[in-house]
XYZ file of N, CA, C and O in Angstrom:
788
model
N 25.002 18.451 12.774
C 24.111 17.546 13.030
C 22.418 18.074 12.414
O 22.398 19.162 12.295
N 21.848 17.121 12.044
C 20.575 17.470 11.645
C 19.432 17.740 12.464
O 19.480 16.773 13.532
N 18.618 18.714 12.097
C 17.706 19.391 13.067
C 16.658 18.235 13.077
O 15.960 17.966 11.697
N 15.914 18.231 13.983
C 14.849 17.125 13.963
C 13.376 18.112 13.803
O 13.050 18.894 13.949
N 12.718 17.318 12.475
C 11.523 17.922 11.487
C 10.356 17.420 12.464
O 10.161 16.500 13.220
N 9.587 18.634 12.927
C 8.384 18.357 13.643
C 7.298 17.504 12.637
O 7.127 17.780 11.469
N 6.558 16.513 13.174
C 5.416 15.591 12.606
C 4.419 16.268 12.991
O 4.036 16.754 14.146
N 3.555 16.530 12.020
C 1.965 17.315 12.356
C 1.281 16.337 13.122
O 1.423 15.029 12.962
N 0.358 16.872 14.240
C -0.414 16.346 15.289
C -1.717 15.912 14.489
O -2.192 16.462 13.329
N -2.581 14.939 14.911
C -4.071 14.643 14.648
C -4.574 15.890 14.453
O -5.232 15.882 13.406
N -4.536 16.834 15.377
C -5.409 17.961 15.562
C -5.158 18.633 14.263
O -6.185 19.273 13.476
N -3.750 18.972 13.804
C -3.170 19.508 12.503
C -3.866 18.990 11.528
O -4.343 19.882 10.717
N -3.577 17.957 11.770
C -4.229 16.964 9.975
C -5.467 17.197 9.914
O -5.588 17.508 8.820
N -6.546 17.136 10.931
C -8.005 17.061 10.768
C -8.337 18.573 10.443
O -9.311 18.462 9.658
N -7.512 20.100 10.157
C -7.988 20.649 9.647
C -7.519 21.136 8.321
O -7.826 21.714 7.614
N -7.070 20.007 7.791
C -6.540 20.149 6.548
C -7.570 19.741 5.374
O -8.274 18.923 5.733
N -7.623 20.330 4.119
C -8.421 19.847 3.166
C -8.111 18.135 2.718
O -6.912 17.676 2.879
N -9.007 17.708 2.083
C -9.195 16.188 2.073
C -8.041 16.105 0.620
O -8.268 16.715 -0.064
N -7.189 15.021 0.862
C -6.572 14.242 -0.123
C -7.339 13.674 -1.611
O -8.238 12.986 -0.918
N -7.201 14.025 -2.581
C -7.854 13.548 -3.633
C -7.885 11.672 -3.798
O -6.600 11.725 -4.239
N -8.588 11.222 -3.352
C -8.323 9.553 -3.500
C -8.650 9.038 -4.954
O -9.608 9.732 -5.457
N -8.009 7.876 -5.293
C -8.858 7.253 -6.433
C -10.258 6.884 -6.112
O -10.697 6.508 -5.075
N -10.977 6.875 -7.137
C -12.384 6.592 -7.212
C -12.357 5.031 -8.171
O -11.457 4.445 -8.495
N -13.705 4.215 -8.020
C -13.837 3.190 -8.233
C -13.388 2.771 -9.900
O -12.709 2.004 -10.436
N -13.363 3.964 -10.406
C -12.753 4.058 -11.900
C -11.352 3.776 -12.199
O -10.893 3.629 -13.425
N -10.912 4.231 -11.201
C -9.624 4.083 -11.564
C -8.637 2.617 -10.255
O -7.554 2.697 -10.072
N -9.534 1.769 -10.344
C -9.074 0.819 -9.634
C -9.549 -0.231 -10.232
O -10.937 -0.440 -10.532
N -8.642 -1.430 -10.451
C -8.999 -2.838 -11.208
C -8.903 -3.696 -10.236
O -7.646 -4.011 -9.388
N -9.595 -4.687 -9.788
C -9.904 -5.753 -8.619
C -9.542 -6.834 -9.729
O -10.011 -7.061 -10.735
N -8.305 -7.476 -9.384
C -7.912 -8.749 -9.925
C -7.999 -9.759 -9.581
O -7.586 -10.358 -8.348
N -8.625 -10.990 -9.830
C -9.278 -12.263 -9.364
C -8.746 -13.648 -10.285
O -8.431 -14.536 -9.429
N -8.238 -13.133 -11.314
C -7.566 -14.237 -12.213
C -6.322 -14.290 -13.150
O -5.842 -13.202 -12.808
N -6.178 -15.019 -13.412
C -4.677 -14.922 -14.121
C -4.691 -14.140 -15.277
O -3.724 -13.443 -15.605
N -5.821 -14.453 -16.206
C -5.908 -13.219 -17.344
C -5.908 -12.099 -16.848
O -4.866 -11.231 -17.493
N -6.589 -11.657 -15.859
C -6.836 -10.159 -15.396
C -5.082 -9.725 -14.696
O -4.596 -8.602 -14.775
N -4.362 -10.685 -14.211
C -3.239 -10.703 -13.445
C -2.203 -10.191 -14.355
O -1.412 -9.455 -14.474
N -2.414 -10.862 -15.595
C -1.336 -10.862 -16.678
C -1.651 -9.332 -17.330
O -0.648 -8.725 -17.354
N -2.978 -9.149 -17.335
C -3.305 -7.833 -18.064
C -2.387 -6.497 -16.821
O -2.019 -5.511 -17.355
N -2.977 -6.989 -15.845
C -2.303 -5.973 -14.767
C -0.913 -5.571 -14.849
O -0.253 -4.438 -14.594
N -0.138 -6.924 -14.845
C 1.066 -6.940 -14.881
C 1.806 -5.960 -16.209
O 3.014 -5.401 -15.852
N 1.159 -6.211 -17.220
C 1.605 -5.578 -18.427
C 1.513 -3.933 -18.407
O 2.513 -3.478 -18.421
N 0.496 -3.463 -17.366
C 0.073 -2.085 -17.309
C 1.232 -1.810 -16.045
O 1.860 -0.485 -16.574
N 1.494 -2.359 -15.261
C 2.477 -2.168 -13.981
C 3.849 -1.917 -14.654
O 4.654 -0.801 -14.204
N 4.158 -2.857 -15.552
C 5.668 -2.887 -15.862
C 5.714 -1.605 -16.643
O 7.151 -1.350 -17.071
N 5.077 -0.925 -17.049
C 5.309 0.416 -18.009
C 5.774 1.660 -17.015
O 6.132 2.289 -17.324
N 5.558 1.174 -15.710
C 6.141 2.098 -14.755
C 7.215 1.813 -13.896
O 7.266 0.748 -13.442
N 7.927 2.590 -13.675
C 9.540 2.220 -12.860
C 9.037 2.353 -11.314
O 9.523 1.276 -10.991
N 7.960 2.963 -10.856
C 7.744 3.016 -9.424
C 6.418 2.452 -9.097
O 5.478 3.196 -9.675
N 6.214 1.831 -8.031
C 4.742 1.298 -7.521
C 4.664 1.793 -6.224
O 5.393 1.112 -5.647
N 3.637 2.195 -5.869
C 3.220 2.369 -4.356
C 2.809 0.956 -4.163
O 2.020 0.043 -4.808
N 2.749 0.472 -2.693
C 2.747 -1.104 -2.389
C 2.158 -1.291 -1.101
O 2.575 -0.373 -0.185
N 1.318 -2.098 -1.022
C 0.833 -2.521 0.264
C 0.019 -3.876 0.477
O -0.246 -4.494 -0.882
N -0.448 -4.277 1.481
C -1.434 -5.801 1.372
C -2.310 -5.359 2.682
O -2.076 -4.603 3.445
N -3.010 -6.421 2.553
C -3.919 -6.594 3.574
C -4.554 -7.926 3.955
O -4.134 -9.059 3.085
N -4.304 -8.386 5.349
C -5.022 -9.464 5.547
C -5.725 -9.661 6.838
O -6.204 -8.648 7.109
N -6.707 -10.357 6.591
C -7.640 -10.521 7.379
C -7.290 -10.621 9.036
O -6.452 -11.058 9.479
N -8.201 -9.579 9.817
C -7.436 -9.560 11.183
C -7.464 -10.749 12.051
O -8.496 -11.419 11.860
N -6.728 -10.990 13.073
C -6.663 -11.838 14.183
C -7.104 -11.255 15.317
O -6.760 -9.893 15.796
N -8.024 -12.067 15.917
C -8.694 -11.169 17.018
C -8.325 -12.019 18.632
O -8.646 -11.912 19.345
N -7.139 -13.108 18.483
C -7.015 -13.850 19.706
C -5.452 -13.689 19.970
O -4.807 -13.994 18.860
N -5.089 -14.054 21.132
C -3.686 -14.086 21.406
C -2.974 -15.435 20.561
O -4.076 -16.534 20.713
N -1.913 -15.257 19.903
C -1.194 -16.588 19.233
C -1.510 -16.934 17.968
O -1.620 -17.938 17.723
N -3.025 -16.044 17.879
C -3.854 -16.808 16.481
C -2.886 -16.117 15.252
O -2.449 -15.052 15.142
N -2.367 -16.923 14.333
C -1.510 -16.842 13.465
C -2.237 -16.386 12.146
O -3.151 -17.098 11.650
N -1.839 -15.361 11.354
C -2.857 -14.698 10.369
C -2.318 -15.486 8.794
O -0.781 -15.972 8.930
N -2.979 -16.030 7.975
C -2.459 -16.794 6.903
C -2.558 -15.827 5.712
O -2.536 -16.088 4.532
N -2.367 -14.542 6.036
C -2.461 -13.197 5.166
C -0.891 -13.258 4.111
O -0.003 -14.024 4.934
N -0.993 -12.445 3.529
C -1.774 -11.559 2.950
C -2.809 -12.333 2.247
O -2.611 -13.166 1.172
N -3.974 -11.553 2.233
C -5.240 -12.067 1.281
C -5.182 -10.968 -0.018
O -5.914 -11.648 -0.723
N -5.035 -9.830 0.390
C -4.803 -9.153 -0.927
C -3.561 -8.515 -1.018
O -3.099 -8.084 0.184
N -2.973 -8.051 -2.230
C -1.704 -7.315 -2.314
C -2.243 -6.095 -3.470
O -2.801 -6.332 -4.446
N -1.857 -4.871 -2.935
C -1.975 -3.601 -3.718
C -0.807 -3.129 -4.452
O 0.157 -2.904 -3.540
N -0.982 -2.695 -5.674
C 0.327 -2.211 -6.231
C -0.521 -0.994 -7.239
O -1.657 -1.107 -7.644
N 0.167 0.274 -7.203
C -0.783 1.312 -7.593
C 0.533 2.499 -8.076
O 1.894 2.507 -8.129
N 0.173 3.022 -9.721
C 0.875 4.200 -10.030
C 0.539 5.313 -9.679
O -0.622 5.663 -8.932
N 0.708 6.422 -10.109
C 0.342 7.939 -9.861
C -1.054 7.957 -10.168
O -1.700 9.247 -9.865
N -1.727 7.202 -11.247
C -3.068 7.422 -11.242
C -3.998 6.363 -11.420
O -4.999 6.226 -12.117
N -3.245 4.880 -11.139
C -4.088 4.077 -11.162
C -3.391 2.830 -9.887
O -2.624 2.990 -9.380
N -4.756 2.060 -9.421
C -4.150 0.897 -8.337
C -4.903 -0.313 -8.984
O -6.345 -0.607 -9.532
N -4.162 -1.453 -8.604
C -4.770 -2.644 -8.962
C -4.479 -3.544 -7.385
O -3.879 -3.463 -6.884
N -6.212 -3.994 -7.344
C -5.899 -4.931 -5.946
C -6.015 -6.483 -6.294
O -7.238 -6.961 -7.017
N -5.147 -7.013 -6.009
C -5.126 -8.417 -6.380
C -5.485 -9.404 -5.171
O -4.868 -9.233 -4.113
N -6.282 -10.059 -5.676
C -7.163 -11.247 -4.562
C -6.165 -12.474 -4.882
O -5.661 -12.829 -5.810
N -5.563 -13.310 -3.906
C -4.802 -14.166 -3.922
C -5.309 -15.664 -3.730
O -4.640 -16.663 -3.469
N -6.910 -15.722 -4.001
C -7.214 -17.251 -3.925
C -7.183 -17.836 -5.037
O -6.962 -18.964 -4.930
N -6.873 -17.407 -6.162
C -6.353 -17.883 -7.393
C -4.848 -18.241 -7.369
O -4.205 -17.244 -7.298
N -4.570 -19.427 -7.646
C -3.082 -19.985 -7.535
C -2.459 -19.442 -8.440
O -0.970 -18.954 -8.587
N -2.841 -19.431 -9.861
C -2.207 -18.748 -11.341
C -2.078 -17.263 -10.951
O -0.991 -16.519 -11.093
N -3.017 -16.669 -10.403
C -3.252 -15.048 -10.197
C -1.877 -14.912 -8.804
O -1.233 -13.941 -9.000
N -1.780 -15.571 -8.040
C -1.037 -15.401 -6.913
C 0.449 -15.785 -7.595
O 1.338 -14.838 -7.011
N 0.791 -16.865 -8.315
C 2.290 -16.840 -9.152
C 2.434 -15.570 -9.828
O 3.563 -15.311 -9.762
N 1.414 -14.849 -10.468
C 1.954 -13.551 -11.298
C 2.253 -12.422 -10.374
O 3.310 -11.639 -10.489
N 1.373 -12.700 -9.338
C 1.955 -11.316 -8.124
C 2.996 -11.521 -7.608
O 3.953 -10.433 -7.391
N 3.312 -12.821 -7.403
C 4.742 -13.150 -6.811
C 5.632 -13.105 -7.708
O 7.025 -12.049 -7.034
N 5.865 -13.092 -8.741
C 6.833 -12.590 -10.044
C 6.720 -11.234 -10.028
O 7.860 -10.479 -10.116
N 5.827 -10.507 -9.848
C 5.937 -8.824 -9.742
C 6.693 -8.481 -8.653
O 7.604 -7.540 -8.711
N 6.411 -8.999 -7.629
C 6.914 -8.424 -6.357
C 8.251 -8.424 -6.443
O 9.326 -8.073 -5.689
N 8.999 -10.052 -7.082
C 10.354 -10.545 -7.173
C 11.076 -9.763 -7.985
O 12.285 -9.590 -8.181
N 10.242 -8.873 -8.961
C 10.866 -8.141 -10.077
C 11.740 -6.941 -9.335
O 11.272 -6.073 -8.870
N 13.137 -7.074 -9.813
C 13.875 -5.648 -8.999
C 14.052 -4.764 -9.605
O 14.928 -3.989 -9.701
N 13.351 -4.745 -10.865
C 13.534 -3.430 -12.049
C 12.291 -2.390 -11.207
O 12.567 -1.367 -12.064
N 11.465 -2.730 -10.503
C 10.531 -1.849 -10.269
C 10.650 -1.597 -8.607
O 10.707 -2.622 -7.805
N 10.769 -0.192 -8.283
C 10.688 -0.053 -6.933
C 9.126 0.166 -6.361
O 8.059 0.441 -7.130
N 8.992 -0.576 -5.115
C 8.026 -0.813 -4.480
C 7.893 -0.282 -3.229
O 8.605 -0.637 -2.439
N 7.140 0.924 -3.389
C 7.492 2.092 -1.974
C 6.036 1.842 -1.213
O 5.037 1.883 -1.546
N 6.353 1.844 0.040
C 5.284 1.504 1.055
C 5.519 2.027 2.520
O 6.847 2.606 2.813
N 4.698 2.060 3.236
C 4.841 2.381 4.974
C 4.690 1.315 5.487
O 3.416 0.176 5.410
N 5.661 1.013 6.677
C 5.099 -0.266 7.600
C 5.609 -1.432 7.054
O 4.598 -2.230 7.186
N 6.533 -1.968 5.846
C 6.269 -2.925 4.886
C 7.073 -3.972 5.721
O 7.066 -5.245 4.889
N 7.619 -3.836 7.049
C 8.490 -5.581 7.237
C 7.423 -6.324 7.690
O 7.423 -7.580 7.414
N 6.375 -6.004 7.876
C 5.216 -7.200 8.599
C 4.648 -7.870 6.853
O 4.723 -9.019 6.756
N 4.687 -6.926 6.013
C 3.936 -7.417 4.701
C 4.981 -8.167 4.178
O 4.499 -9.228 3.650
N 6.333 -7.745 4.475
C 7.213 -8.588 3.386
C 7.431 -10.039 4.209
O 7.625 -11.000 3.435
N 7.546 -10.035 5.432
C 7.494 -11.597 6.182
C 6.144 -12.196 5.705
O 6.736 -13.463 5.369
N 5.016 -11.745 5.461
C 3.839 -12.900 5.198
C 3.969 -12.905 3.797
O 3.544 -13.863 3.568
N 4.595 -11.967 3.083
C 4.735 -12.563 1.527
C 5.524 -13.682 1.365
O 5.483 -14.562 0.498
N 6.684 -13.623 2.135
C 7.678 -14.811 1.925
C 7.273 -15.716 2.526
O 7.371 -16.882 1.751
N 6.145 -15.828 3.630
C 6.117 -16.911 4.130
C 4.565 -17.705 3.100
O 4.443 -18.945 2.790
N 3.799 -16.663 2.510
C 2.632 -17.174 1.649
C 2.814 -17.724 0.259
O 2.509 -18.454 -0.334
N 3.789 -16.655 -0.234
C 3.726 -16.629 -1.799
C 5.330 -17.197 -1.864
O 5.546 -17.244 -3.358
N 6.081 -17.596 -1.100
C 7.246 -17.914 -1.309
C 8.455 -17.379 -2.098
O 9.059 -17.851 -3.123
N 8.122 -16.216 -1.911
C 9.217 -14.934 -2.558
C 9.617 -14.072 -1.997
O 9.048 -13.363 -0.824
N 10.712 -13.388 -2.121
C 11.495 -12.247 -1.380
C 11.257 -10.854 -2.250
O 11.833 -10.766 -3.414
N 10.213 -10.234 -1.788
C 9.948 -8.929 -2.501
C 11.291 -8.117 -2.663
O 12.014 -7.953 -1.833
N 11.606 -7.728 -4.064
C 12.642 -6.875 -4.210
C 12.362 -5.574 -4.397
O 11.354 -5.183 -4.785
N 13.450 -4.650 -4.407
C 13.600 -3.505 -4.450
C 12.261 -2.568 -3.909
O 11.513 -1.905 -3.918
N 12.042 -3.070 -2.661
C 11.029 -2.599 -1.712
C 12.017 -1.377 -0.825
O 12.846 -1.498 -0.432
N 10.851 -0.319 -1.065
C 11.318 0.793 -0.224
C 10.734 1.113 0.747
O 9.340 1.587 0.740
N 10.990 1.276 2.037
C 10.344 1.714 3.144
C 10.539 3.233 3.297
O 11.303 3.866 3.596
N 9.261 3.872 2.862
C 9.291 5.217 2.988
C 9.315 5.846 4.296
O 9.793 7.079 4.482
N 9.360 5.078 5.646
C 9.418 5.735 6.716
C 10.915 5.979 7.004
O 11.557 7.000 7.439
N 11.862 5.303 6.315
C 13.375 5.435 6.407
C 13.623 6.640 5.242
O 14.573 7.466 5.996
N 12.799 6.960 4.524
C 13.597 8.091 3.735
C 13.073 9.431 4.428
O 13.906 10.270 4.791
N 11.842 9.425 5.147
C 11.674 10.428 6.180
C 12.457 10.472 7.341
O 12.932 11.701 7.481
N 13.183 9.463 7.743
C 14.037 9.385 9.001
C 15.428 10.132 8.498
O 16.014 10.851 8.986
N 15.482 9.806 7.099
C 16.909 10.365 6.521
C 16.791 11.863 6.116
O 17.749 12.640 6.366
N 15.345 12.175 6.409
C 15.185 13.800 6.132
C 15.000 14.406 7.707
O 14.687 15.591 7.282
N 15.226 13.916 8.261
C 15.296 14.425 9.883
C 13.856 14.408 10.829
O 13.678 14.849 11.689
N 13.116 13.189 10.393
C 11.899 13.148 10.818
C 12.012 11.907 11.711
O 12.530 10.666 11.508
N 11.898 12.145 13.263
C 12.360 11.237 14.172
C 11.073 9.952 14.202
O 11.422 8.839 14.553
N 9.960 10.349 14.043
C 8.834 9.558 14.472
C 8.684 8.720 13.111
O 8.735 9.197 12.079
N 7.941 7.456 13.261
C 7.470 6.659 11.969
C 6.370 7.512 11.276
O 5.651 7.706 12.284
N 6.439 7.561 10.112
C 5.669 8.792 9.395
C 4.129 7.843 9.479
O 2.967 8.497 9.862
N 3.746 6.976 8.521
C 2.794 6.651 8.263
C 2.103 7.539 7.080
O 2.651 8.469 6.929
N 1.264 6.864 6.316
C 0.758 7.475 5.340
C 0.015 8.827 5.597
O -0.126 9.940 4.917
N -0.677 9.075 6.574
C -1.262 10.261 6.885
C -0.579 11.437 7.354
O -0.752 12.535 6.736
N 0.621 11.354 8.176
C 1.515 12.181 8.254
C 2.485 12.508 6.987
O 2.582 13.664 6.577
N 2.688 11.844 6.119
C 3.318 12.084 4.953
C 2.661 13.135 4.129
O 3.081 13.972 3.351
N 1.455 12.287 3.537
C 0.537 13.313 2.883
C 0.314 14.773 3.401
O 0.294 15.620 2.488
N -0.180 14.954 5.025
C -0.168 16.244 5.220
C 1.208 17.051 5.102
O 1.217 18.180 4.823
N 2.129 16.211 5.182
C 3.423 17.088 5.230
C 3.686 17.554 3.607
O 4.304 18.599 3.432
N 3.847 16.646 2.975
C 4.159 16.994 1.296
C 3.120 17.579 0.859
O 3.112 18.468 -0.279
N 1.778 17.126 0.798
C 0.528 17.840 0.006
C -0.279 18.920 1.066
O -1.167 19.273 0.360
N -0.131 19.035 2.095
C -0.974 19.624 2.832
C -2.356 19.526 2.753
O -3.397 20.049 2.821
N -2.465 18.035 2.824
C -3.828 17.478 2.607
C -3.988 16.270 3.931
O -3.062 15.781 4.181
N -5.309 15.808 3.801
C -5.909 15.090 5.208
C -6.169 13.551 4.356
O -7.016 13.757 3.642
N -5.380 12.608 4.572
C -5.927 11.334 3.812
C -6.743 10.613 5.167
O -6.560 9.973 6.141
N -7.735 10.263 4.176
C -8.954 9.805 5.232
C -8.615 8.148 4.890
O -8.721 7.299 3.905
N -8.622 7.652 5.890
C -8.960 6.134 6.241
C -9.844 5.589 7.000
O -10.206 6.053 8.411
N -10.499 4.774 6.546
C -11.833 3.683 7.395
C -11.452 3.290 8.053
O -10.984 2.033 7.818
N -11.678 3.390 9.518
C -11.325 2.349 10.718
C -12.013 1.070 10.467
O -11.778 -0.137 10.380
N -13.176 1.122 10.045
C -14.383 0.049 9.555
C -13.884 -1.177 8.486
O -13.714 -2.108 8.669
N -13.155 -0.375 7.490
C -12.482 -1.328 6.230
C -11.050 -1.614 6.810
O -10.904 -2.943 6.246
N -10.268 -0.933 7.606
C -8.908 -1.812 7.943
C -9.044 -2.851 8.678
O -8.234 -3.731 8.635
N -10.482 -2.943 9.560
C -10.283 -4.293 10.240
C -11.468 -5.384 9.620
O -11.810 -5.981 10.253
N -11.925 -5.074 8.464
C -12.689 -5.874 7.756
C -12.044 -7.173 7.131
O -10.910 -7.323 7.535
N -13.107 -8.150 6.928
C -12.605 -9.439 6.338
C -11.874 -9.373 4.925
O -12.644 -9.467 3.982
N -10.548 -9.253 5.105
C -9.908 -9.001 3.551
C -9.975 -10.451 2.745
O -9.745 -10.786 1.759
N -10.265 -11.683 3.787
C -10.107 -12.850 2.760
C -11.450 -13.164 2.345
O -11.824 -14.212 1.595
N -12.359 -12.265 2.076
C -13.912 -12.400 1.596
C -13.527 -12.461 0.261
O -12.901 -11.472 -0.457
N -14.167 -13.388 -0.501
C -13.949 -13.564 -2.155
C -14.633 -12.111 -2.463
O -14.228 -11.890 -3.632
N -15.452 -11.866 -1.900
C -16.395 -10.488 -2.476
C -15.983 -9.105 -1.797
O -16.740 -9.005 -0.631
N -14.920 -8.837 -2.246
C -14.773 -7.338 -1.558
C -15.778 -6.442 -1.412
O -16.591 -6.106 -2.779
N -16.250 -5.501 -0.561
C -16.921 -4.331 -0.984
C -16.236 -3.102 -1.582
O -15.193 -2.927 -1.586
N -17.141 -2.164 -2.012
C -16.495 -1.076 -2.393
C -15.611 -0.251 -1.539
O -14.608 0.140 -1.944
N -16.109 -0.363 -0.412
C -15.340 0.503 0.753
C -14.076 -0.488 0.822
O -12.980 0.783 1.057
N -13.904 -1.711 0.749
C -12.859 -2.183 0.785
C -11.628 -2.072 -0.069
O -10.596 -1.975 -0.192
N -12.144 -2.020 -1.644
C -11.481 -1.448 -2.725
C -10.963 -0.298 -2.737
O -9.832 -0.158 -2.860
N -11.899 0.681 -2.307
C -11.362 2.058 -2.215
C -10.279 2.254 -1.104
O -9.256 2.949 -1.399
N -10.504 1.559 0.029
C -9.605 1.825 1.061
C -8.092 1.138 0.726
O -7.125 1.598 0.962
N -8.126 -0.162 0.430
C -6.950 -0.820 -0.119
C -6.061 -0.269 -1.207
O -5.107 0.136 -0.995
N -6.950 0.167 -2.335
C -6.513 0.844 -3.658
C -5.422 2.346 -3.006
O -4.567 2.462 -3.426
N -6.287 2.818 -2.490
C -5.785 4.149 -1.903
C -4.342 4.386 -1.026
O -3.791 5.210 -0.974
N -4.252 3.036 0.051
C -3.038 2.800 0.753
C -2.063 3.027 -0.464
O -0.716 3.458 -0.150
N -2.197 2.059 -1.205
C -0.822 2.009 -2.063
C -0.590 3.128 -3.119
O 0.344 3.302 -3.444
N -2.006 3.495 -3.574
C -1.811 4.817 -4.353
C -1.047 5.924 -3.418
O -0.204 6.900 -4.152
N -1.510 6.436 -2.342
C -0.732 7.484 -1.619
C 0.481 7.048 -1.629
O 1.432 8.179 -1.724
N 1.049 6.109 -1.354
C 2.627 5.849 -0.910
C 3.204 6.129 -2.525
O 4.131 6.596 -2.458
N 2.580 5.778 -3.654
C 2.979 6.072 -4.787
C 2.938 7.418 -4.953
O 4.115 7.891 -5.462
N 2.133 8.262 -4.320
C 2.436 9.690 -4.690
C 3.359 10.145 -3.899
O 4.034 11.200 -4.122
N 3.700 9.462 -2.633
C 4.481 10.446 -1.465
C 5.986 9.952 -2.229
O 6.518 10.644 -2.118
N 5.973 8.727 -2.534
C 7.275 8.534 -3.163
C 7.782 9.364 -4.494
O 8.641 9.825 -4.544
N 6.786 9.827 -5.235
C 7.118 10.508 -6.454
C 7.300 11.795 -6.035
O 8.457 12.628 -6.341
N 6.667 12.396 -5.001
C 7.039 13.543 -4.307
C 8.393 13.954 -3.729
O 8.852 14.759 -3.750
N 8.835 12.459 -3.081
C 10.249 12.462 -2.566
C 11.201 12.664 -3.588
O 12.500 12.787 -2.923
N 11.061 12.143 -4.895
C 11.947 12.416 -5.762
C 12.671 13.612 -5.871
O 12.264 14.307 -5.930
N 14.125 13.738 -5.967
C 14.900 14.947 -6.252
C 14.246 15.638 -7.563
O 13.729 14.967 -8.769
């Protein structure tokens, strides 16, 4: 029988030094088809991507989100934040997500995957739910990126609540939104690499 592994508490995580996040220089905002083609070419050089999406928050009961509004894909040293307003850009993102030769690793991806199927009309392929990997290693609780970063790197991953609940449908994303979105995918990429045998 596998021994259950302890998950660090919020208080324990708060004492850890900060995880090094990507700065704006390592983040590419993708809004057009031309930029999406460049991003696609760069991403295809890497076998594994960190993956996440953001959707404009819903505030009322029964309000249905028309997200995702952005899709984030990251390698171990760069992240691309794709806005989905441009239909040609959206088609390239759908093609990337459907590509089964690249692992797309992230946390809590069930909702993201459903929204992508609905909005982009594509089934994301080779998606790796990192919570499943941790469960296989004896962690009983759903991890989330903060606990995973604490366990693997003994670092505290900073997430801005203000950015998390901001308007992701805004065509002009703020620097804080870009940093938040990119680093969610980047941290997933780093966690995935650290879990490799």
